[in-house]
Short mmCIF file of C-alpha atoms in Angstrom, two decimals:
data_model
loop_
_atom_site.label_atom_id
_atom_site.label_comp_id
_atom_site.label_asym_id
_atom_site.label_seq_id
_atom_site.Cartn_x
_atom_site.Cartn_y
_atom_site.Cartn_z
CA UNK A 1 5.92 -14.77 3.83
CA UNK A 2 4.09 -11.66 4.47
CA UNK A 3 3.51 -9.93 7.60
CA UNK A 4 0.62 -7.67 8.27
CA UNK A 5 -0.63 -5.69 11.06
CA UNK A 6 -3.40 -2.83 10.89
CA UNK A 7 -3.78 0.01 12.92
CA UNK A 8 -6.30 3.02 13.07
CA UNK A 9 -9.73 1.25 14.13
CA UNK A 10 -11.79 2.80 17.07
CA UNK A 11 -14.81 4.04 18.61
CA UNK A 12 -16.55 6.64 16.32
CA UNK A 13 -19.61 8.44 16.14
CA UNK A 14 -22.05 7.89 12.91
CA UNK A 15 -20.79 10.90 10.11
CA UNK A 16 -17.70 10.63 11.41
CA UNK A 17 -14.30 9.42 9.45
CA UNK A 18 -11.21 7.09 10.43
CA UNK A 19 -7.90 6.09 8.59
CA UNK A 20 -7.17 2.47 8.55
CA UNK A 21 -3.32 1.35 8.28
CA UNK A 22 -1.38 -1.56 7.11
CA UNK A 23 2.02 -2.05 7.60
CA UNK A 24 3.87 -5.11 5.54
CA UNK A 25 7.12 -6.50 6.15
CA UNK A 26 8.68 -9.45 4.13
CA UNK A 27 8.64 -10.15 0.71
CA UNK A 28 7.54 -7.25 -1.98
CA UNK A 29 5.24 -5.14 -0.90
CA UNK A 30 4.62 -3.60 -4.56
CA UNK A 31 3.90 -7.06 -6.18
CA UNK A 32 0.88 -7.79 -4.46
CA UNK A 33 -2.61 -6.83 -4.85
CA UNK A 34 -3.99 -5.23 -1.44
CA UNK A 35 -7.31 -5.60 0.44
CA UNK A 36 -9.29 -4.38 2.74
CA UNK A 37 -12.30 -6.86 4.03
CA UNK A 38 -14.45 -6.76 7.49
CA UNK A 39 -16.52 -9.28 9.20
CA UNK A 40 -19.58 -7.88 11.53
CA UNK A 41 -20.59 -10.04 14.46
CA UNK A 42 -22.59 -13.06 13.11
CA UNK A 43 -21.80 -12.06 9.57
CA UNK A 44 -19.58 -13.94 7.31
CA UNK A 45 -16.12 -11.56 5.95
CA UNK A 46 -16.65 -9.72 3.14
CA UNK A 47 -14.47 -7.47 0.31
CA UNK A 48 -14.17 -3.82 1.68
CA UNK A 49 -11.99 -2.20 -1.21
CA UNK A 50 -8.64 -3.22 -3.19
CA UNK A 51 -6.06 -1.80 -4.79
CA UNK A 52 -3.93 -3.47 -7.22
CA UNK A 53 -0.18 -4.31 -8.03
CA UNK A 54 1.44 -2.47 -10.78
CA UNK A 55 -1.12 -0.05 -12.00
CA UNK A 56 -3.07 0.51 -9.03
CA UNK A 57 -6.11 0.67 -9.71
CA UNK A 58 -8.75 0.73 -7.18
CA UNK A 59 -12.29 -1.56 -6.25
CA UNK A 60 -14.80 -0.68 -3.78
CA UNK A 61 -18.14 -2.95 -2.56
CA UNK A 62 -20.85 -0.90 -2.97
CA UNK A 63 -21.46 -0.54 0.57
CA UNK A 64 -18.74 1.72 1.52
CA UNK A 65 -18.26 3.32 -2.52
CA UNK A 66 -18.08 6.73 -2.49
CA UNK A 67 -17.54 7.00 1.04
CA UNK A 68 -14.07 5.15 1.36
CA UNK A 69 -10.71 5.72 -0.34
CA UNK A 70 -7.94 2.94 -0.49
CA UNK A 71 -4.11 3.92 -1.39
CA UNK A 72 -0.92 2.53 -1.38
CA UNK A 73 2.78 3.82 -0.53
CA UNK A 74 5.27 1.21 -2.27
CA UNK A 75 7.72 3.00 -0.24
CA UNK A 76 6.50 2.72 3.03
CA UNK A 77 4.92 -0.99 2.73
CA UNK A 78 1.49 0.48 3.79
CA UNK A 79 -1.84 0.56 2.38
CA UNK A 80 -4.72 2.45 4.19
CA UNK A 81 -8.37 2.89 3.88
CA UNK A 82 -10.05 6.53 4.29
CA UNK A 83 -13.80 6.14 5.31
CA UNK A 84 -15.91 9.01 5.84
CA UNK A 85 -19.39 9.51 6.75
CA UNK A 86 -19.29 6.39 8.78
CA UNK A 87 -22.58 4.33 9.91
CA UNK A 88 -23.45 2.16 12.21
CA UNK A 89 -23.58 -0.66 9.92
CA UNK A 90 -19.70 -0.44 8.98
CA UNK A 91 -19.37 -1.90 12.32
CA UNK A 92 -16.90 -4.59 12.37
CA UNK A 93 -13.59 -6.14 12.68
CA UNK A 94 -11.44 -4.92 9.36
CA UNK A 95 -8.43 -6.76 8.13
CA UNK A 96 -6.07 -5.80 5.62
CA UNK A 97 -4.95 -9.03 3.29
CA UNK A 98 -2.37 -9.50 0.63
CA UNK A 99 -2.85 -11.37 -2.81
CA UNK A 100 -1.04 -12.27 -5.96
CA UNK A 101 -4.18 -12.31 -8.13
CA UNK A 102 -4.89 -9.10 -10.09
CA UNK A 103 -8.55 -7.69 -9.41
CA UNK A 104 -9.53 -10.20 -6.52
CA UNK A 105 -12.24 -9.96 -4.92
CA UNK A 106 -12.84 -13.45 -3.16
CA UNK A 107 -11.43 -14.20 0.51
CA UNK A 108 -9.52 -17.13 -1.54
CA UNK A 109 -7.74 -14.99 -3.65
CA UNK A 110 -6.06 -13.78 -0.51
CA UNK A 111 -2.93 -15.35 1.01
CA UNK A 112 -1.89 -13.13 3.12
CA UNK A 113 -4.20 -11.44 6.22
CA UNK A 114 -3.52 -9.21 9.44
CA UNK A 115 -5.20 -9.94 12.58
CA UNK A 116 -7.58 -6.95 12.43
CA UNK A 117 -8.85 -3.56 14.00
CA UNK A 118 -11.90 -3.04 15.60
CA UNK A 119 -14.14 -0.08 14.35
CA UNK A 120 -17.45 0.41 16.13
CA UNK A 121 -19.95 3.34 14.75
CA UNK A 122 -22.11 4.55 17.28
CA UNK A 123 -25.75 5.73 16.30
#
């Protein structure tokens, strides 16, 4: 079993940046594949960014790409998302999820989730 609980999420104005955090606790942090997904209001959840086990390598959706940076600290059981020049339309609920499956990208490929943080971008 794997906990996870995010922190970091907020009120922020469009341009702006925040730092999204994960903490795990249970089984082996550095043998899963990490996510990042968010769900707007009336929207279904969708993939954010991941990074994977073992080689860590990195995936973003091409809504937040080049805007958003996702690492991993084996060490520390985290994972956190950097987002920068924020808009309105990254508006949502974000949750950080946990997966055995190399490269995932699907909700279903995720076993693990956290129960979210809010980030709201005001225009």
């Amino acid at each position: 079993q794997v906990q996870l609980v995010e922190s970091g999420g907020g009120l922020v104005q469009a341009g702006g940046s925040l730092s999204l955090s994960c903490a795990a606790s249970g089984r082996t942090f550095s043998g899963y594949t990490m996510a990042w997904f968010r769900q707007a209001p009336g929207k279904e959840r969708e993939f954010v960014a991941h990074i994977n086990r073992g080689d860590g390598t990195t995936y973003y959706s091409d809504s937040v790409k080049g805007r958003s940076t996702i690492s991993r600290d084996n060490a520390k059981n985290t994972v956190s998302l950097q987002m920068n020049n924020l808009k309105p339309e990254d508006t949502a609920v974000y949750y950080c999820a946990a997966g055995t499956v190399w490269g995932a990208r699907s909700l279903r490929n995720y076993d693990y989730w956290g129960r979210g943080t809010q980030v709201t971008v005001s225009s």
